[in-house]
């Protein structure tokens, strides 16, 4: 073990039945560095980190922290000053930040006031902005993440693992998190980041380690690599994220949203006079930061939020306020951002999840009475999306997050919709899978589908959209033709900087 090594893994392996998650992985993380872990979905990144964090126990191999150690539980990991911040937070909503941070600690009688003071000192040291007395249910996503990070620092962690830490953050929140992580690195912490965003890897990390199909491929210095090289290391071949861009062919107005305004249950106006048109054979990008009104816009189209006025028209038919089921039957389908809570039937098979949108359709007889047909439909999307599975009969929960997302997208496409709304379609998806999804979106466009892509990834909108609009504080404040779509223009408009709207 090197003099500056915080933790070293030697020949770590882990299997789940016939599935080999990690095979003879060797990895070193140094004190005072940020190491990014890259790999396709299903490459074993999270499994490997879960072994360091004590959630899984390796089948064989050695872990060294100064000396060889055995980590059989998260408590063992904390004893060795290892803390992991998971992609899906583990917080009690009705408790305050302080209560969540000290929950489970064996400190005798708790003194919440003293604990809050200590939390403030940690916040000041690294630049966190958190109210120790604020309830979790009152917090934004970034505040909840802050609580999770402070929780492991409060417990004395010197080795921190963060799984997809920027997945649900706005661009400005991401920049702030990066500043905090750099301060922690400069304080001597060893930080491990799992992420799919190559531009973040290049801007933040000191070194990058790559896994492929559960095996360790290599580690490179970030300053000496680039996106193309890292992508090739991940997938074993060169991958281009540039798609063949075709011009829309005879586009016609398909979905017309006219003068829509809506309020929430408390009477707060969420959308104010929103109007836009989605056309056949065209990709319309909707950009904006989290909280700008993008989610509310989709909910209003699907009749989930109460409208104060305006209309939603599909192919000349007024569908304003119809039940969601009727809107789906009319030909609009939706890929949700939160696949875990809104996109999956967790106790059903991969095949069942893929074809479940066909319930009530003309295909249902074939699907229910003929399992072979059901599997044919599912297998087609598995092949098209390069979804990594062992069997179509396996539970959807057996897949990695990115592969689950592919199933959700496949289900939405199985009904041959007229309009597809994709909310953050590549969130949590690696570079190779993102290329697959981009090509699927292009094929939808070429088939005459009106594609609406909601994304906070400005590069994604630039790459794909034929037209784009930006939403800010519940209003459309920017509208861009193909030639006008640039990252600078979208980012400026998303943060409220005036843009001359095109008519």
PDB file of C-alpha atoms in Angstrom, residues 205-441:
ATOM      1  CA  UNK A 205     -11.612  14.711 -10.675  1.00  0.00           C
ATOM      2  CA  UNK A 206      -7.875  14.200 -10.337  1.00  0.00           C
ATOM      3  CA  UNK A 207      -7.898  10.638 -11.674  1.00  0.00           C
ATOM      4  CA  UNK A 208     -10.433   8.381 -13.394  1.00  0.00           C
ATOM      5  CA  UNK A 209     -10.792   4.615 -12.963  1.00  0.00           C
ATOM      6  CA  UNK A 210     -12.815   2.659 -15.510  1.00  0.00           C
ATOM      7  CA  UNK A 211     -14.767  -0.591 -15.089  1.00  0.00           C
ATOM      8  CA  UNK A 212     -16.137  -2.695 -17.942  1.00  0.00           C
ATOM      9  CA  UNK A 213     -18.398  -5.711 -17.413  1.00  0.00           C
ATOM     10  CA  UNK A 214     -17.314  -5.917 -13.783  1.00  0.00           C
ATOM     11  CA  UNK A 215     -13.598  -5.844 -14.512  1.00  0.00           C
ATOM     12  CA  UNK A 216     -11.020  -3.124 -13.858  1.00  0.00           C
ATOM     13  CA  UNK A 217      -9.780  -1.604 -17.136  1.00  0.00           C
ATOM     14  CA  UNK A 218      -7.395   1.059 -15.890  1.00  0.00           C
ATOM     15  CA  UNK A 219      -6.831   4.426 -14.240  1.00  0.00           C
ATOM     16  CA  UNK A 220      -5.748   7.610 -15.993  1.00  0.00           C
ATOM     17  CA  UNK A 221      -4.878  11.116 -14.858  1.00  0.00           C
ATOM     18  CA  UNK A 222      -7.763  13.418 -15.714  1.00  0.00           C
ATOM     19  CA  UNK A 223      -5.480  16.110 -17.114  1.00  0.00           C
ATOM     20  CA  UNK A 224      -4.082  13.596 -19.616  1.00  0.00           C
ATOM     21  CA  UNK A 225      -7.335  12.226 -21.059  1.00  0.00           C
ATOM     22  CA  UNK A 226     -10.500  13.315 -22.888  1.00  0.00           C
ATOM     23  CA  UNK A 227     -14.116  12.235 -23.415  1.00  0.00           C
ATOM     24  CA  UNK A 228     -13.339  10.116 -26.464  1.00  0.00           C
ATOM     25  CA  UNK A 229     -10.606   8.121 -24.708  1.00  0.00           C
ATOM     26  CA  UNK A 230     -12.714   7.558 -21.595  1.00  0.00           C
ATOM     27  CA  UNK A 231     -15.706   6.422 -23.643  1.00  0.00           C
ATOM     28  CA  UNK A 232     -13.540   3.970 -25.565  1.00  0.00           C
ATOM     29  CA  UNK A 233     -12.182   2.582 -22.276  1.00  0.00           C
ATOM     30  CA  UNK A 234     -15.742   2.101 -20.978  1.00  0.00           C
ATOM     31  CA  UNK A 235     -17.177   0.243 -23.959  1.00  0.00           C
ATOM     32  CA  UNK A 236     -14.099  -1.223 -25.660  1.00  0.00           C
ATOM     33  CA  UNK A 237     -14.657   0.679 -28.887  1.00  0.00           C
ATOM     34  CA  UNK A 238     -15.016   4.231 -30.142  1.00  0.00           C
ATOM     35  CA  UNK A 239     -18.451   5.753 -29.541  1.00  0.00           C
ATOM     36  CA  UNK A 240     -19.713   8.987 -31.069  1.00  0.00           C
ATOM     37  CA  UNK A 241     -22.500  10.920 -29.377  1.00  0.00           C
ATOM     38  CA  UNK A 242     -23.095  12.921 -32.552  1.00  0.00           C
ATOM     39  CA  UNK A 243     -26.249  11.765 -34.296  1.00  0.00           C
ATOM     40  CA  UNK A 244     -27.122  12.079 -37.948  1.00  0.00           C
ATOM     41  CA  UNK A 245     -29.365  15.121 -38.014  1.00  0.00           C
ATOM     42  CA  UNK A 246     -32.101  15.173 -40.615  1.00  0.00           C
ATOM     43  CA  UNK A 247     -34.357  18.103 -41.373  1.00  0.00           C
ATOM     44  CA  UNK A 248     -38.028  17.673 -40.423  1.00  0.00           C
ATOM     45  CA  UNK A 249     -40.067  16.373 -43.365  1.00  0.00           C
ATOM     46  CA  UNK A 250     -43.384  18.178 -43.930  1.00  0.00           C
ATOM     47  CA  UNK A 251     -43.948  18.948 -40.234  1.00  0.00           C
ATOM     48  CA  UNK A 252     -47.532  19.642 -39.198  1.00  0.00           C
ATOM     49  CA  UNK A 253     -48.868  20.965 -35.914  1.00  0.00           C
ATOM     50  CA  UNK A 254     -49.624  17.969 -33.706  1.00  0.00           C
ATOM     51  CA  UNK A 255     -49.804  19.200 -30.102  1.00  0.00           C
ATOM     52  CA  UNK A 256     -50.844  22.813 -29.542  1.00  0.00           C
ATOM     53  CA  UNK A 257     -50.668  24.246 -26.033  1.00  0.00           C
ATOM     54  CA  UNK A 258     -52.448  27.592 -25.982  1.00  0.00           C
ATOM     55  CA  UNK A 259     -52.463  30.169 -23.140  1.00  0.00           C
ATOM     56  CA  UNK A 260     -52.203  27.592 -20.340  1.00  0.00           C
ATOM     57  CA  UNK A 261     -52.072  28.784 -16.733  1.00  0.00           C
ATOM     58  CA  UNK A 262     -52.437  26.627 -13.642  1.00  0.00           C
ATOM     59  CA  UNK A 263     -52.327  26.745  -9.853  1.00  0.00           C
ATOM     60  CA  UNK A 264     -51.449  24.229  -7.161  1.00  0.00           C
ATOM     61  CA  UNK A 265     -53.655  23.152  -4.253  1.00  0.00           C
ATOM     62  CA  UNK A 266     -52.547  26.164  -2.227  1.00  0.00           C
ATOM     63  CA  UNK A 267     -53.610  28.556  -4.980  1.00  0.00           C
ATOM     64  CA  UNK A 268     -50.055  29.413  -6.041  1.00  0.00           C
ATOM     65  CA  UNK A 269     -49.732  30.065  -9.775  1.00  0.00           C
ATOM     66  CA  UNK A 270     -47.353  27.528 -11.310  1.00  0.00           C
ATOM     67  CA  UNK A 271     -47.719  28.382 -15.001  1.00  0.00           C
ATOM     68  CA  UNK A 272     -48.593  31.739 -16.512  1.00  0.00           C
ATOM     69  CA  UNK A 273     -49.886  31.977 -20.091  1.00  0.00           C
ATOM     70  CA  UNK A 274     -47.826  29.159 -21.640  1.00  0.00           C
ATOM     71  CA  UNK A 275     -48.140  28.603 -25.391  1.00  0.00           C
ATOM     72  CA  UNK A 276     -46.135  26.393 -27.721  1.00  0.00           C
ATOM     73  CA  UNK A 277     -46.567  23.933 -30.597  1.00  0.00           C
ATOM     74  CA  UNK A 278     -45.002  20.492 -31.077  1.00  0.00           C
ATOM     75  CA  UNK A 279     -44.867  19.335 -34.696  1.00  0.00           C
ATOM     76  CA  UNK A 280     -44.708  15.937 -36.334  1.00  0.00           C
ATOM     77  CA  UNK A 281     -41.238  14.753 -37.298  1.00  0.00           C
ATOM     78  CA  UNK A 282     -39.605  17.348 -35.080  1.00  0.00           C
ATOM     79  CA  UNK A 283     -37.811  17.393 -31.708  1.00  0.00           C
ATOM     80  CA  UNK A 284     -38.864  20.243 -29.439  1.00  0.00           C
ATOM     81  CA  UNK A 285     -36.486  20.824 -26.544  1.00  0.00           C
ATOM     82  CA  UNK A 286     -37.800  22.337 -23.297  1.00  0.00           C
ATOM     83  CA  UNK A 287     -34.962  23.656 -21.166  1.00  0.00           C
ATOM     84  CA  UNK A 288     -34.904  25.264 -17.754  1.00  0.00           C
ATOM     85  CA  UNK A 289     -33.596  24.732 -14.257  1.00  0.00           C
ATOM     86  CA  UNK A 290     -35.355  22.586 -11.663  1.00  0.00           C
ATOM     87  CA  UNK A 291     -38.347  24.474 -10.262  1.00  0.00           C
ATOM     88  CA  UNK A 292     -38.845  26.630 -13.348  1.00  0.00           C
ATOM     89  CA  UNK A 293     -42.177  25.022 -14.208  1.00  0.00           C
ATOM     90  CA  UNK A 294     -41.182  22.268 -16.633  1.00  0.00           C
ATOM     91  CA  UNK A 295     -42.660  19.469 -14.518  1.00  0.00           C
ATOM     92  CA  UNK A 296     -45.855  21.451 -13.927  1.00  0.00           C
ATOM     93  CA  UNK A 297     -46.171  21.979 -17.674  1.00  0.00           C
ATOM     94  CA  UNK A 298     -46.116  18.227 -18.307  1.00  0.00           C
ATOM     95  CA  UNK A 299     -48.559  17.620 -15.443  1.00  0.00           C
ATOM     96  CA  UNK A 300     -50.975  20.149 -16.925  1.00  0.00           C
ATOM     97  CA  UNK A 301     -50.839  18.529 -20.351  1.00  0.00           C
ATOM     98  CA  UNK A 302     -51.743  15.246 -18.647  1.00  0.00           C
ATOM     99  CA  UNK A 303     -54.585  16.808 -16.661  1.00  0.00           C
ATOM    100  CA  UNK A 304     -52.925  16.416 -13.269  1.00  0.00           C
ATOM    101  CA  UNK A 305     -52.853  20.107 -12.350  1.00  0.00           C
ATOM    102  CA  UNK A 306     -55.884  22.393 -12.387  1.00  0.00           C
ATOM    103  CA  UNK A 307     -55.927  24.840 -15.278  1.00  0.00           C
ATOM    104  CA  UNK A 308     -57.065  28.436 -14.896  1.00  0.00           C
ATOM    105  CA  UNK A 309     -57.520  28.768 -18.620  1.00  0.00           C
ATOM    106  CA  UNK A 310     -56.166  27.811 -22.005  1.00  0.00           C
ATOM    107  CA  UNK A 311     -56.336  24.678 -24.113  1.00  0.00           C
ATOM    108  CA  UNK A 312     -54.357  21.565 -24.988  1.00  0.00           C
ATOM    109  CA  UNK A 313     -55.154  20.398 -28.538  1.00  0.00           C
ATOM    110  CA  UNK A 314     -53.975  17.158 -30.166  1.00  0.00           C
ATOM    111  CA  UNK A 315     -54.482  16.846 -33.917  1.00  0.00           C
ATOM    112  CA  UNK A 316     -57.298  19.390 -33.742  1.00  0.00           C
ATOM    113  CA  UNK A 317     -59.025  17.696 -30.781  1.00  0.00           C
ATOM    114  CA  UNK A 318     -59.410  19.523 -27.486  1.00  0.00           C
ATOM    115  CA  UNK A 319     -58.029  17.215 -24.745  1.00  0.00           C
ATOM    116  CA  UNK A 320     -57.765  19.844 -22.016  1.00  0.00           C
ATOM    117  CA  UNK A 321     -58.312  18.338 -18.584  1.00  0.00           C
ATOM    118  CA  UNK A 322     -59.082  14.816 -19.796  1.00  0.00           C
ATOM    119  CA  UNK A 323     -58.117  11.956 -17.438  1.00  0.00           C
ATOM    120  CA  UNK A 324     -54.571  10.730 -17.948  1.00  0.00           C
ATOM    121  CA  UNK A 325     -55.798   7.393 -19.304  1.00  0.00           C
ATOM    122  CA  UNK A 326     -57.798   9.163 -22.024  1.00  0.00           C
ATOM    123  CA  UNK A 327     -54.830  11.337 -22.931  1.00  0.00           C
ATOM    124  CA  UNK A 328     -52.644   8.248 -23.275  1.00  0.00           C
ATOM    125  CA  UNK A 329     -55.300   6.600 -25.442  1.00  0.00           C
ATOM    126  CA  UNK A 330     -55.435   9.726 -27.614  1.00  0.00           C
ATOM    127  CA  UNK A 331     -51.801   9.185 -28.541  1.00  0.00           C
ATOM    128  CA  UNK A 332     -49.567  11.038 -26.068  1.00  0.00           C
ATOM    129  CA  UNK A 333     -47.061   8.992 -24.090  1.00  0.00           C
ATOM    130  CA  UNK A 334     -44.685  10.015 -21.360  1.00  0.00           C
ATOM    131  CA  UNK A 335     -41.310   8.842 -20.034  1.00  0.00           C
ATOM    132  CA  UNK A 336     -41.054  10.133 -16.430  1.00  0.00           C
ATOM    133  CA  UNK A 337     -37.926  11.537 -14.853  1.00  0.00           C
ATOM    134  CA  UNK A 338     -38.305   9.470 -11.641  1.00  0.00           C
ATOM    135  CA  UNK A 339     -38.322   5.897 -12.912  1.00  0.00           C
ATOM    136  CA  UNK A 340     -38.231   4.429  -9.380  1.00  0.00           C
ATOM    137  CA  UNK A 341     -41.464   5.970  -8.140  1.00  0.00           C
ATOM    138  CA  UNK A 342     -43.382   6.594 -11.360  1.00  0.00           C
ATOM    139  CA  UNK A 343     -41.918   4.402 -14.068  1.00  0.00           C
ATOM    140  CA  UNK A 344     -41.650   0.797 -12.856  1.00  0.00           C
ATOM    141  CA  UNK A 345     -43.718  -2.099 -11.576  1.00  0.00           C
ATOM    142  CA  UNK A 346     -41.000  -3.228  -9.213  1.00  0.00           C
ATOM    143  CA  UNK A 347     -42.277  -6.747  -8.491  1.00  0.00           C
ATOM    144  CA  UNK A 348     -42.912  -7.628 -12.134  1.00  0.00           C
ATOM    145  CA  UNK A 349     -40.615  -9.024 -14.808  1.00  0.00           C
ATOM    146  CA  UNK A 350     -38.627  -7.126 -17.415  1.00  0.00           C
ATOM    147  CA  UNK A 351     -40.952  -8.459 -20.125  1.00  0.00           C
ATOM    148  CA  UNK A 352     -44.084  -7.494 -18.188  1.00  0.00           C
ATOM    149  CA  UNK A 353     -42.780  -3.969 -17.557  1.00  0.00           C
ATOM    150  CA  UNK A 354     -41.889  -3.505 -21.225  1.00  0.00           C
ATOM    151  CA  UNK A 355     -45.341  -4.484 -22.513  1.00  0.00           C
ATOM    152  CA  UNK A 356     -47.549  -3.166 -19.688  1.00  0.00           C
ATOM    153  CA  UNK A 357     -48.494  -0.049 -21.693  1.00  0.00           C
ATOM    154  CA  UNK A 358     -50.343  -2.334 -24.102  1.00  0.00           C
ATOM    155  CA  UNK A 359     -52.975  -3.086 -21.454  1.00  0.00           C
ATOM    156  CA  UNK A 360     -56.317  -2.118 -22.915  1.00  0.00           C
ATOM    157  CA  UNK A 361     -54.906  -1.827 -26.436  1.00  0.00           C
ATOM    158  CA  UNK A 362     -55.517  -3.999 -29.495  1.00  0.00           C
ATOM    159  CA  UNK A 363     -52.348  -5.878 -28.634  1.00  0.00           C
ATOM    160  CA  UNK A 364     -53.568  -7.021 -25.217  1.00  0.00           C
ATOM    161  CA  UNK A 365     -55.151 -10.238 -26.457  1.00  0.00           C
ATOM    162  CA  UNK A 366     -51.955 -11.269 -28.145  1.00  0.00           C
ATOM    163  CA  UNK A 367     -49.816 -10.231 -25.202  1.00  0.00           C
ATOM    164  CA  UNK A 368     -51.833 -11.924 -22.454  1.00  0.00           C
ATOM    165  CA  UNK A 369     -52.700 -15.087 -24.345  1.00  0.00           C
ATOM    166  CA  UNK A 370     -49.345 -15.538 -26.061  1.00  0.00           C
ATOM    167  CA  UNK A 371     -46.266 -15.182 -23.905  1.00  0.00           C
ATOM    168  CA  UNK A 372     -44.126 -15.723 -26.953  1.00  0.00           C
ATOM    169  CA  UNK A 373     -45.538 -12.546 -28.527  1.00  0.00           C
ATOM    170  CA  UNK A 374     -44.956 -10.627 -25.306  1.00  0.00           C
ATOM    171  CA  UNK A 375     -41.329 -11.716 -25.284  1.00  0.00           C
ATOM    172  CA  UNK A 376     -40.907 -10.887 -28.972  1.00  0.00           C
ATOM    173  CA  UNK A 377     -41.992  -7.314 -28.300  1.00  0.00           C
ATOM    174  CA  UNK A 378     -39.722  -7.064 -25.256  1.00  0.00           C
ATOM    175  CA  UNK A 379     -36.735  -8.653 -26.986  1.00  0.00           C
ATOM    176  CA  UNK A 380     -36.977  -6.160 -29.839  1.00  0.00           C
ATOM    177  CA  UNK A 381     -36.499  -3.263 -27.432  1.00  0.00           C
ATOM    178  CA  UNK A 382     -33.784  -5.092 -25.491  1.00  0.00           C
ATOM    179  CA  UNK A 383     -31.863  -5.442 -28.751  1.00  0.00           C
ATOM    180  CA  UNK A 384     -32.553  -1.890 -29.979  1.00  0.00           C
ATOM    181  CA  UNK A 385     -31.536  -0.335 -26.649  1.00  0.00           C
ATOM    182  CA  UNK A 386     -28.639  -2.728 -25.923  1.00  0.00           C
ATOM    183  CA  UNK A 387     -30.302  -3.421 -22.573  1.00  0.00           C
ATOM    184  CA  UNK A 388     -28.166  -5.741 -20.462  1.00  0.00           C
ATOM    185  CA  UNK A 389     -30.275  -8.585 -19.100  1.00  0.00           C
ATOM    186  CA  UNK A 390     -29.905 -12.256 -18.220  1.00  0.00           C
ATOM    187  CA  UNK A 391     -33.545 -13.209 -18.845  1.00  0.00           C
ATOM    188  CA  UNK A 392     -36.733 -11.367 -19.771  1.00  0.00           C
ATOM    189  CA  UNK A 393     -38.384 -13.251 -16.897  1.00  0.00           C
ATOM    190  CA  UNK A 394     -36.100 -11.641 -14.284  1.00  0.00           C
ATOM    191  CA  UNK A 395     -37.583  -8.973 -12.024  1.00  0.00           C
ATOM    192  CA  UNK A 396     -37.059  -5.406 -13.213  1.00  0.00           C
ATOM    193  CA  UNK A 397     -35.186  -4.733  -9.960  1.00  0.00           C
ATOM    194  CA  UNK A 398     -32.365  -7.024 -11.125  1.00  0.00           C
ATOM    195  CA  UNK A 399     -31.301  -4.385 -13.653  1.00  0.00           C
ATOM    196  CA  UNK A 400     -29.018  -1.443 -13.088  1.00  0.00           C
ATOM    197  CA  UNK A 401     -30.609   2.002 -13.005  1.00  0.00           C
ATOM    198  CA  UNK A 402     -29.703   2.855 -16.581  1.00  0.00           C
ATOM    199  CA  UNK A 403     -31.071  -0.407 -17.929  1.00  0.00           C
ATOM    200  CA  UNK A 404     -34.294   0.148 -15.972  1.00  0.00           C
ATOM    201  CA  UNK A 405     -34.586   3.515 -17.698  1.00  0.00           C
ATOM    202  CA  UNK A 406     -34.278   1.816 -21.067  1.00  0.00           C
ATOM    203  CA  UNK A 407     -37.223  -0.443 -20.187  1.00  0.00           C
ATOM    204  CA  UNK A 408     -39.324   2.577 -19.191  1.00  0.00           C
ATOM    205  CA  UNK A 409     -38.562   4.263 -22.518  1.00  0.00           C
ATOM    206  CA  UNK A 410     -39.308   1.045 -24.431  1.00  0.00           C
ATOM    207  CA  UNK A 411     -42.696   0.698 -22.731  1.00  0.00           C
ATOM    208  CA  UNK A 412     -43.662   4.223 -23.723  1.00  0.00           C
ATOM    209  CA  UNK A 413     -42.769   3.556 -27.352  1.00  0.00           C
ATOM    210  CA  UNK A 414     -44.568   0.207 -27.564  1.00  0.00           C
ATOM    211  CA  UNK A 415     -47.975   1.847 -28.213  1.00  0.00           C
ATOM    212  CA  UNK A 416     -46.783   3.718 -31.342  1.00  0.00           C
ATOM    213  CA  UNK A 417     -47.753   7.161 -29.953  1.00  0.00           C
ATOM    214  CA  UNK A 418     -48.283  10.383 -31.915  1.00  0.00           C
ATOM    215  CA  UNK A 419     -46.478  12.469 -29.291  1.00  0.00           C
ATOM    216  CA  UNK A 420     -43.745  11.314 -26.906  1.00  0.00           C
ATOM    217  CA  UNK A 421     -42.719  13.486 -23.951  1.00  0.00           C
ATOM    218  CA  UNK A 422     -39.317  12.533 -22.536  1.00  0.00           C
ATOM    219  CA  UNK A 423     -38.488  14.040 -19.136  1.00  0.00           C
ATOM    220  CA  UNK A 424     -34.702  13.929 -18.602  1.00  0.00           C
ATOM    221  CA  UNK A 425     -34.389  10.874 -20.910  1.00  0.00           C
ATOM    222  CA  UNK A 426     -30.676  10.216 -20.314  1.00  0.00           C
ATOM    223  CA  UNK A 427     -30.391  11.021 -16.609  1.00  0.00           C
ATOM    224  CA  UNK A 428     -28.328   8.280 -14.968  1.00  0.00           C
ATOM    225  CA  UNK A 429     -27.382   6.717 -18.310  1.00  0.00           C
ATOM    226  CA  UNK A 430     -23.799   6.136 -19.444  1.00  0.00           C
ATOM    227  CA  UNK A 431     -22.234   7.459 -22.639  1.00  0.00           C
ATOM    228  CA  UNK A 432     -22.805   4.357 -24.767  1.00  0.00           C
ATOM    229  CA  UNK A 433     -26.434   3.984 -23.684  1.00  0.00           C
ATOM    230  CA  UNK A 434     -26.968   7.713 -24.217  1.00  0.00           C
ATOM    231  CA  UNK A 435     -25.873   7.258 -27.822  1.00  0.00           C
ATOM    232  CA  UNK A 436     -28.457   4.469 -28.185  1.00  0.00           C
ATOM    233  CA  UNK A 437     -31.217   6.653 -26.723  1.00  0.00           C
ATOM    234  CA  UNK A 438     -30.270   9.579 -28.974  1.00  0.00           C
ATOM    235  CA  UNK A 439     -30.602   7.346 -32.004  1.00  0.00           C
ATOM    236  CA  UNK A 440     -33.980   6.039 -30.805  1.00  0.00           C
ATOM    237  CA  UNK A 441     -35.182   9.637 -30.460  1.00  0.00           C
TER     238      UNK A 441
END
